[in-house]
Amino acid sequence: MLQPLKEEELNEIYTWVDQIPLTRPKKNIARDFADGILMAEIMHYFLPKLVDMHNYSQANSVKQKKYNWDTLNTKVFKKIGFTLSKEQIESVISCQSEAVERVLKFVQAKLEYYLENNTNSAEKQPQQADSHITPPPLQANEWQKDQQIFELRETIEVLEQKLHRMDELMKQKDAKILRYQQLLQQNGLL
């Protein structure tokens, strides 16, 4: 399991999101962002020419939520130099604890980097400079370490499940062997 985000990190993320005008009120951030619409709105706020809001529709089904996030990944995130992993997207869609906050923190840092390094870009909105949004810097290594830990823990979980299944199969096999030995003894073959 990943280290929980510090309270000040969470507050910085929430403050950043609150400064962006979104079409839906934020009630439960994990559920609010699960379908990808609010993330698309954030990206549209900063990069309006890169994000076509008609590509995203509100969703309750996992399939549609995944479609929205995959569209963001391929049509927006990839164009500005990053993508989210399948695991990151699934953790946000399934409203895992702090998943959306981690993704928001990561996207915020990548977006800030993109905007700072593409100052001549027609995508950069003038309102961004005036909005006093100063996202906290995020070291690339911090996110990479968190992601590696997340992936390694998932691998461990899968391996533990496989080990448990192997134990169950071994018990079943041992029980069958014992049963056959008893049958052979009863029939005088042993």
Coordinates of N, CA and C in Angstrom, one line a residue:
M1 N 0.8 -1.2 0.0 CA 0.0 0.0 0.0 C 0.9 1.2 0.0
L2 N 0.5 2.3 -0.8 CA 1.2 3.5 -0.8 C 1.1 4.3 0.5
Q3 N 2.2 5.1 0.7 CA 2.1 5.9 1.9 C 1.0 6.9 1.7
P4 N 0.2 7.2 2.8 CA -0.8 8.2 2.7 C -0.2 9.5 2.4
L5 N -1.0 10.3 1.6 CA -0.5 11.7 1.4 C -0.6 12.5 2.7
K6 N 0.3 13.4 2.8 CA 0.2 14.3 4.0 C -0.9 15.3 3.9
E7 N -1.4 15.7 5.0 CA -2.6 16.6 5.1 C -2.3 17.9 4.3
E8 N -1.1 18.4 4.4 CA -0.8 19.6 3.6 C -0.8 19.4 2.1
E9 N -0.4 18.2 1.7 CA -0.4 17.8 0.3 C -1.9 17.8 -0.2
L10 N -2.7 17.1 0.6 CA -4.1 17.0 0.2 C -4.8 18.4 0.2
N11 N -4.5 19.3 1.1 CA -5.0 20.6 1.1 C -4.6 21.4 -0.1
E12 N -3.3 21.2 -0.5 CA -2.8 21.9 -1.7 C -3.6 21.5 -2.9
I13 N -3.8 20.2 -3.0 CA -4.5 19.6 -4.2 C -5.9 20.1 -4.2
Y14 N -6.6 20.1 -3.0 CA -8.0 20.6 -3.0 C -8.1 22.0 -3.3
T15 N -7.2 22.8 -2.8 CA -7.2 24.3 -3.0 C -7.0 24.5 -4.5
W16 N -6.1 23.8 -5.1 CA -5.8 23.9 -6.6 C -7.1 23.6 -7.4
V17 N -7.8 22.5 -7.0 CA -9.0 22.1 -7.7 C -10.1 23.2 -7.5
D18 N -10.2 23.7 -6.3 CA -11.2 24.7 -6.0 C -11.1 26.0 -6.7
Q19 N -9.9 26.3 -7.2 CA -9.6 27.5 -7.9 C -10.0 27.4 -9.4
I20 N -10.4 26.2 -9.8 CA -10.8 26.0 -11.2 C -12.3 25.9 -11.3
P21 N -12.9 26.7 -12.2 CA -14.4 26.6 -12.3 C -14.8 25.3 -13.0
L22 N -15.5 24.5 -12.2 CA -16.0 23.2 -12.7 C -17.5 23.2 -12.8
T23 N -18.1 22.4 -13.7 CA -19.5 22.4 -13.9 C -20.3 21.7 -12.8
R24 N -19.7 20.8 -12.1 CA -20.4 20.1 -11.1 C -19.7 20.4 -9.7
P25 N -20.6 20.6 -8.7 CA -20.0 20.8 -7.4 C -19.3 19.6 -6.9
K26 N -18.3 19.8 -6.1 CA -17.5 18.7 -5.6 C -18.1 18.3 -4.2
K27 N -18.6 17.1 -4.2 CA -19.2 16.5 -2.9 C -18.3 15.5 -2.3
N28 N -17.9 14.5 -3.2 CA -17.0 13.4 -2.8 C -16.0 13.3 -3.9
I29 N -14.8 13.8 -3.7 CA -13.8 14.0 -4.7 C -13.6 12.7 -5.5
A30 N -13.5 11.6 -4.8 CA -13.2 10.3 -5.4 C -14.3 9.9 -6.4
R31 N -15.6 10.1 -6.0 CA -16.7 9.8 -6.9 C -16.9 10.8 -8.0
D32 N -16.6 12.1 -7.6 CA -16.8 13.2 -8.6 C -15.8 13.1 -9.8
F33 N -14.6 12.6 -9.5 CA -13.6 12.5 -10.6 C -13.6 11.1 -11.3
A34 N -14.4 10.1 -10.8 CA -14.3 8.8 -11.3 C -14.6 8.6 -12.7
D35 N -15.5 9.4 -13.3 CA -15.9 9.3 -14.7 C -15.0 10.1 -15.6
G36 N -14.1 10.9 -15.1 CA -13.1 11.6 -15.9 C -13.6 13.0 -16.4
I37 N -14.8 13.3 -16.2 CA -15.4 14.5 -16.7 C -14.7 15.7 -16.1
L38 N -14.6 15.7 -14.8 CA -13.9 16.9 -14.1 C -12.5 17.0 -14.5
M39 N -11.8 15.9 -14.7 CA -10.4 16.0 -15.1 C -10.3 16.6 -16.5
A40 N -11.3 16.2 -17.4 CA -11.3 16.8 -18.7 C -11.6 18.3 -18.6
E41 N -12.4 18.7 -17.7 CA -12.7 20.1 -17.5 C -11.5 20.9 -17.0
I42 N -10.7 20.3 -16.1 CA -9.5 20.9 -15.6 C -8.5 21.1 -16.8
M43 N -8.4 20.0 -17.6 CA -7.4 20.1 -18.8 C -8.0 21.2 -19.8
H44 N -9.3 21.2 -20.0 CA -9.9 22.2 -20.9 C -9.7 23.6 -20.4
Y45 N -9.7 23.8 -19.1 CA -9.5 25.1 -18.5 C -8.1 25.7 -18.8
F46 N -7.1 24.8 -18.8 CA -5.7 25.2 -19.0 C -5.4 25.1 -20.5
L47 N -5.9 24.1 -21.2 CA -5.6 23.9 -22.6 C -6.9 23.7 -23.4
P48 N -7.6 24.8 -23.6 CA -8.9 24.6 -24.3 C -8.9 24.1 -25.7
K49 N -7.8 24.4 -26.4 CA -7.8 23.9 -27.8 C -7.4 22.4 -27.9
L50 N -6.9 21.9 -26.8 CA -6.5 20.5 -26.8 C -7.6 19.5 -26.3
V51 N -8.6 20.1 -25.7 CA -9.6 19.2 -25.1 C -11.0 19.6 -25.7
D52 N -11.6 18.6 -26.3 CA -13.0 18.7 -26.8 C -13.9 18.1 -25.8
M53 N -14.6 18.9 -25.1 CA -15.5 18.4 -24.1 C -16.6 17.5 -24.6
H54 N -16.9 17.6 -25.8 CA -18.0 16.7 -26.4 C -17.5 15.2 -26.5
N55 N -16.2 15.0 -26.3 CA -15.7 13.6 -26.3 C -15.9 12.9 -25.0
Y56 N -16.4 13.6 -24.0 CA -16.6 13.0 -22.7 C -18.1 13.1 -22.3
S57 N -18.6 12.0 -21.7 CA -19.9 12.0 -21.2 C -20.0 11.5 -19.8
Q58 N -20.9 12.0 -19.0 CA -21.1 11.6 -17.7 C -21.4 10.1 -17.7
A59 N -20.8 9.4 -16.7 CA -21.0 7.9 -16.8 C -21.1 7.3 -15.4
N60 N -21.9 6.2 -15.4 CA -22.0 5.4 -14.2 C -21.4 4.0 -14.5
S61 N -21.3 3.6 -15.7 CA -20.8 2.3 -16.0 C -19.2 2.4 -16.1
V62 N -18.6 1.3 -15.6 CA -17.2 1.3 -15.6 C -16.6 1.4 -17.1
K63 N -17.3 0.8 -18.0 CA -16.9 0.9 -19.4 C -16.8 2.3 -19.9
Q64 N -17.8 3.1 -19.6 CA -17.8 4.5 -20.1 C -16.8 5.3 -19.3
K65 N -16.7 5.1 -18.0 CA -15.6 5.8 -17.3 C -14.3 5.5 -17.9
K66 N -14.0 4.2 -18.1 CA -12.7 3.8 -18.7 C -12.5 4.5 -20.1
Y67 N -13.6 4.6 -20.9 CA -13.5 5.2 -22.2 C -13.1 6.7 -22.0
N68 N -13.7 7.4 -21.1 CA -13.4 8.8 -20.8 C -11.9 9.0 -20.4
W69 N -11.5 8.1 -19.5 CA -10.1 8.2 -19.1 C -9.1 7.8 -20.2
D70 N -9.4 6.8 -20.9 CA -8.6 6.4 -22.1 C -8.5 7.5 -23.1
T71 N -9.6 8.2 -23.3 CA -9.6 9.4 -24.2 C -8.7 10.5 -23.7
L72 N -8.8 10.8 -22.5 CA -7.9 11.8 -21.9 C -6.5 11.4 -22.0
N73 N -6.2 10.1 -21.8 CA -4.8 9.6 -21.9 C -4.3 9.8 -23.3
T74 N -5.0 9.4 -24.3 CA -4.5 9.4 -25.7 C -4.6 10.7 -26.3
K75 N -5.7 11.5 -26.1 CA -5.9 12.7 -26.8 C -5.4 14.0 -26.1
V76 N -5.1 13.8 -24.8 CA -4.7 15.0 -24.0 C -3.3 14.8 -23.3
F77 N -3.3 13.9 -22.4 CA -2.1 13.7 -21.6 C -0.9 13.3 -22.5
K78 N -1.1 12.4 -23.4 CA 0.0 12.0 -24.3 C 0.6 13.2 -25.0
K79 N -0.3 14.1 -25.5 CA 0.2 15.2 -26.3 C 1.0 16.2 -25.4
I80 N 0.8 16.2 -24.1 CA 1.6 17.1 -23.3 C 2.7 16.4 -22.5
G81 N 3.0 15.1 -22.9 CA 4.2 14.5 -22.5 C 4.1 13.4 -21.4
F82 N 2.9 12.9 -21.1 CA 2.8 11.8 -20.1 C 1.5 11.0 -20.4
T83 N 1.4 9.9 -19.7 CA 0.2 9.1 -19.7 C 0.0 8.5 -18.3
L84 N -1.2 8.2 -18.0 CA -1.5 7.5 -16.8 C -1.5 6.0 -17.0
S85 N -1.1 5.2 -16.0 CA -1.0 3.8 -16.2 C -2.5 3.2 -16.1
K86 N -2.6 2.0 -16.6 CA -3.9 1.3 -16.5 C -4.3 1.2 -15.0
E87 N -3.3 0.9 -14.2 CA -3.6 0.8 -12.7 C -4.1 2.1 -12.1
Q88 N -3.4 3.2 -12.5 CA -3.8 4.5 -12.0 C -5.3 4.8 -12.4
I89 N -5.6 4.5 -13.6 CA -7.0 4.8 -14.1 C -8.0 3.9 -13.4
E90 N -7.7 2.7 -13.3 CA -8.6 1.7 -12.6 C -8.8 2.1 -11.1
S91 N -7.7 2.6 -10.5 CA -7.8 3.0 -9.0 C -8.7 4.2 -8.9
V92 N -8.7 5.1 -9.9 CA -9.5 6.3 -9.8 C -11.0 5.9 -10.1
I93 N -11.2 5.1 -11.1 CA -12.5 4.7 -11.5 C -13.2 3.9 -10.3
S94 N -12.4 3.1 -9.6 CA -13.0 2.3 -8.5 C -12.9 3.1 -7.2
C95 N -12.6 4.4 -7.2 CA -12.7 5.3 -6.1 C -11.8 4.8 -4.9
Q96 N -10.6 4.2 -5.2 CA -9.7 3.8 -4.2 C -9.2 5.0 -3.4
S97 N -8.9 4.8 -2.1 CA -8.5 5.8 -1.2 C -7.3 6.6 -1.8
E98 N -7.4 7.9 -1.9 CA -6.4 8.9 -2.3 C -5.9 8.6 -3.8
A99 N -6.6 7.8 -4.5 CA -6.2 7.6 -5.9 C -6.3 8.8 -6.7
V100 N -7.5 9.5 -6.6 CA -7.7 10.7 -7.4 C -6.8 11.8 -7.0
E101 N -6.5 11.9 -5.7 CA -5.6 12.9 -5.2 C -4.2 12.7 -5.7
R102 N -3.7 11.5 -5.8 CA -2.4 11.2 -6.3 C -2.4 11.6 -7.8
V103 N -3.4 11.2 -8.5 CA -3.5 11.5 -10.0 C -3.5 13.0 -10.2
L104 N -4.3 13.7 -9.4 CA -4.4 15.2 -9.5 C -3.1 15.8 -9.2
K105 N -2.4 15.3 -8.2 CA -1.1 15.9 -7.8 C -0.1 15.7 -9.0
F106 N -0.1 14.5 -9.6 CA 0.7 14.2 -10.7 C 0.4 15.0 -11.9
V107 N -0.9 15.1 -12.3 CA -1.3 15.9 -13.4 C -1.0 17.4 -13.2
Q108 N -1.2 17.8 -12.0 CA -0.9 19.2 -11.7 C 0.5 19.6 -12.0
A109 N 1.4 18.7 -11.5 CA 2.9 18.9 -11.7 C 3.2 18.9 -13.2
K110 N 2.7 17.9 -13.9 CA 3.0 17.7 -15.4 C 2.4 18.9 -16.1
L111 N 1.2 19.4 -15.8 CA 0.6 20.5 -16.4 C 1.4 21.8 -16.2
E112 N 1.8 22.0 -14.9 CA 2.6 23.1 -14.6 C 3.9 23.1 -15.4
Y113 N 4.6 22.0 -15.5 CA 5.8 21.8 -16.3 C 5.5 22.2 -17.7
Y114 N 4.5 21.6 -18.3 CA 4.1 21.8 -19.7 C 3.9 23.3 -20.0
L115 N 3.1 23.9 -19.1 CA 2.8 25.3 -19.3 C 4.0 26.2 -19.2
E116 N 4.9 25.9 -18.2 CA 6.1 26.7 -18.1 C 7.1 26.6 -19.2
N117 N 7.1 25.4 -19.8 CA 8.1 25.1 -20.9 C 7.5 25.3 -22.3
N118 N 6.2 25.7 -22.4 CA 5.6 25.9 -23.6 C 4.9 27.3 -23.6
T119 N 5.7 28.3 -23.2 CA 5.1 29.6 -23.0 C 4.6 30.2 -24.3
N120 N 5.2 29.8 -25.4 CA 4.8 30.3 -26.7 C 3.6 29.6 -27.2
S121 N 3.2 28.6 -26.5 CA 2.1 27.7 -27.0 C 0.8 28.5 -27.0
A122 N 0.1 28.3 -28.1 CA -1.3 28.9 -28.2 C -2.3 28.3 -27.3
E123 N -1.9 27.2 -26.7 CA -2.8 26.5 -25.8 C -2.9 27.2 -24.4
K124 N -1.8 27.9 -24.0 CA -1.8 28.5 -22.7 C -2.7 29.6 -22.6
Q125 N -3.6 29.6 -21.6 CA -4.6 30.6 -21.4 C -4.1 31.8 -20.6
P126 N -4.5 33.0 -21.0 CA -4.0 34.2 -20.2 C -4.6 34.1 -18.8
Q127 N -5.8 33.6 -18.6 CA -6.4 33.5 -17.3 C -5.5 32.7 -16.3
Q128 N -4.7 31.8 -16.8 CA -3.9 30.9 -16.0 C -2.9 31.8 -15.3
A129 N -2.3 32.8 -16.0 CA -1.3 33.6 -15.4 C -1.9 34.5 -14.3
D130 N -3.1 34.9 -14.5 CA -3.8 35.8 -13.6 C -4.4 35.1 -12.4
S131 N -4.6 33.8 -12.4 CA -5.3 33.1 -11.4 C -4.6 32.8 -10.1
H132 N -3.3 33.1 -10.1 CA -2.5 32.9 -8.9 C -2.5 31.4 -8.5
I133 N -2.6 30.6 -9.4 CA -2.5 29.1 -9.1 C -1.0 28.8 -9.1
T134 N -0.6 28.4 -7.9 CA 0.8 28.0 -7.8 C 0.9 26.6 -7.2
P135 N 0.8 25.6 -8.1 CA 0.9 24.3 -7.7 C 2.2 23.9 -7.1
P136 N 2.2 23.1 -6.1 CA 3.5 22.7 -5.4 C 4.3 21.9 -6.4
P137 N 5.7 22.1 -6.4 CA 6.5 21.3 -7.3 C 6.5 19.9 -6.9
L138 N 6.5 19.0 -7.8 CA 6.5 17.6 -7.6 C 7.8 17.0 -8.2
Q139 N 8.6 16.4 -7.5 CA 9.8 15.7 -8.0 C 9.3 14.5 -8.8
A140 N 9.8 14.3 -10.0 CA 9.5 13.1 -10.8 C 9.8 11.9 -10.0
N141 N 10.9 11.8 -9.3 CA 11.2 10.6 -8.6 C 10.2 10.2 -7.5
E142 N 9.6 11.2 -6.9 CA 8.6 10.9 -5.9 C 7.4 10.2 -6.5
W143 N 6.9 10.7 -7.6 CA 5.8 10.0 -8.3 C 6.2 8.6 -8.7
Q144 N 7.4 8.5 -9.3 CA 7.9 7.2 -9.9 C 8.0 6.2 -8.7
K145 N 8.5 6.7 -7.6 CA 8.7 5.8 -6.4 C 7.3 5.3 -6.0
D146 N 6.4 6.2 -5.8 CA 5.0 5.9 -5.4 C 4.4 4.9 -6.4
Q147 N 4.6 5.1 -7.7 CA 4.1 4.2 -8.7 C 4.7 2.8 -8.6
Q148 N 6.1 2.8 -8.4 CA 6.8 1.5 -8.3 C 6.3 0.8 -7.1
I149 N 6.1 1.4 -6.0 CA 5.7 0.8 -4.8 C 4.3 0.2 -5.0
F150 N 3.4 1.0 -5.6 CA 2.1 0.6 -5.9 C 2.1 -0.7 -6.8
E151 N 2.9 -0.7 -7.8 CA 3.0 -1.8 -8.7 C 3.5 -3.0 -8.0
L152 N 4.6 -2.8 -7.2 CA 5.2 -4.0 -6.5 C 4.2 -4.6 -5.5
R153 N 3.5 -3.7 -4.8 CA 2.5 -4.2 -3.9 C 1.4 -5.0 -4.6
E154 N 1.0 -4.5 -5.7 CA 0.0 -5.3 -6.5 C 0.5 -6.6 -6.9
T155 N 1.8 -6.6 -7.3 CA 2.5 -7.9 -7.7 C 2.5 -8.8 -6.5
I156 N 2.8 -8.3 -5.4 CA 2.9 -9.1 -4.2 C 1.5 -9.7 -3.9
E157 N 0.5 -8.9 -4.0 CA -0.9 -9.4 -3.8 C -1.2 -10.5 -4.7
V158 N -0.9 -10.4 -6.0 CA -1.2 -11.4 -7.0 C -0.4 -12.7 -6.6
L159 N 0.8 -12.5 -6.3 CA 1.7 -13.7 -5.9 C 1.1 -14.4 -4.7
E160 N 0.7 -13.6 -3.7 CA 0.1 -14.2 -2.5 C -1.1 -14.9 -2.8
Q161 N -2.0 -14.4 -3.7 CA -3.2 -15.1 -4.1 C -2.8 -16.4 -4.8
K162 N -1.8 -16.4 -5.6 CA -1.4 -17.6 -6.3 C -0.8 -18.6 -5.3
L163 N -0.1 -18.1 -4.4 CA 0.5 -19.0 -3.3 C -0.6 -19.7 -2.5
H164 N -1.6 -18.9 -2.2 CA -2.8 -19.4 -1.4 C -3.5 -20.5 -2.3
R165 N -3.7 -20.2 -3.6 CA -4.4 -21.1 -4.4 C -3.5 -22.4 -4.5
M166 N -2.2 -22.3 -4.6 CA -1.3 -23.5 -4.7 C -1.4 -24.3 -3.4
D167 N -1.5 -23.6 -2.3 CA -1.7 -24.3 -1.0 C -3.0 -25.1 -1.0
E168 N -4.1 -24.5 -1.5 CA -5.3 -25.2 -1.5 C -5.3 -26.4 -2.5
L169 N -4.6 -26.2 -3.6 CA -4.5 -27.4 -4.5 C -3.6 -28.5 -3.9
M170 N -2.6 -28.1 -3.2 CA -1.8 -29.1 -2.5 C -2.6 -29.9 -1.4
K171 N -3.4 -29.2 -0.7 CA -4.2 -29.8 0.3 C -5.2 -30.8 -0.3
Q172 N -5.8 -30.4 -1.5 CA -6.7 -31.2 -2.2 C -6.0 -32.5 -2.7
K173 N -4.8 -32.3 -3.2 CA -4.0 -33.4 -3.7 C -3.6 -34.3 -2.6
D174 N -3.2 -33.8 -1.5 CA -2.8 -34.6 -0.3 C -4.1 -35.4 0.2
A175 N -5.2 -34.8 0.2 CA -6.4 -35.5 0.6 C -6.8 -36.6 -0.4
K176 N -6.6 -36.4 -1.7 CA -6.9 -37.5 -2.7 C -5.9 -38.6 -2.5
I177 N -4.6 -38.3 -2.3 CA -3.6 -39.3 -2.1 C -3.9 -40.2 -0.9
L178 N -4.3 -39.5 0.2 CA -4.7 -40.2 1.4 C -5.9 -41.1 1.2
R179 N -6.9 -40.6 0.5 CA -8.1 -41.4 0.2 C -7.7 -42.6 -0.7
Y180 N -6.9 -42.5 -1.6 CA -6.4 -43.6 -2.5 C -5.6 -44.6 -1.7
Q181 N -4.8 -44.1 -0.8 CA -4.0 -45.0 0.0 C -4.9 -45.9 0.9
Q182 N -5.9 -45.2 1.5 CA -6.9 -45.9 2.3 C -7.7 -47.0 1.5
L183 N -8.1 -46.6 0.3 CA -8.8 -47.6 -0.6 C -7.9 -48.8 -0.9
L184 N -6.6 -48.5 -1.2 CA -5.7 -49.6 -1.5 C -5.5 -50.5 -0.3
Q185 N -5.4 -49.9 0.9 CA -5.2 -50.7 2.1 C -6.5 -51.6 2.4
Q186 N -7.6 -51.0 2.2 CA -8.9 -51.7 2.4 C -9.0 -52.9 1.4
N187 N -8.5 -52.7 0.2 CA -8.6 -53.8 -0.8 C -7.4 -54.7 -0.7
G188 N -6.5 -54.5 0.3 CA -5.4 -55.4 0.5 C -4.3 -55.2 -0.6
L189 N -4.3 -54.1 -1.3 CA -3.3 -53.9 -2.3 C -2.0 -53.2 -1.8
L190 N -2.1 -52.8 -0.6 CA -0.9 -52.2 0.0 C -0.4 -52.9 1.2

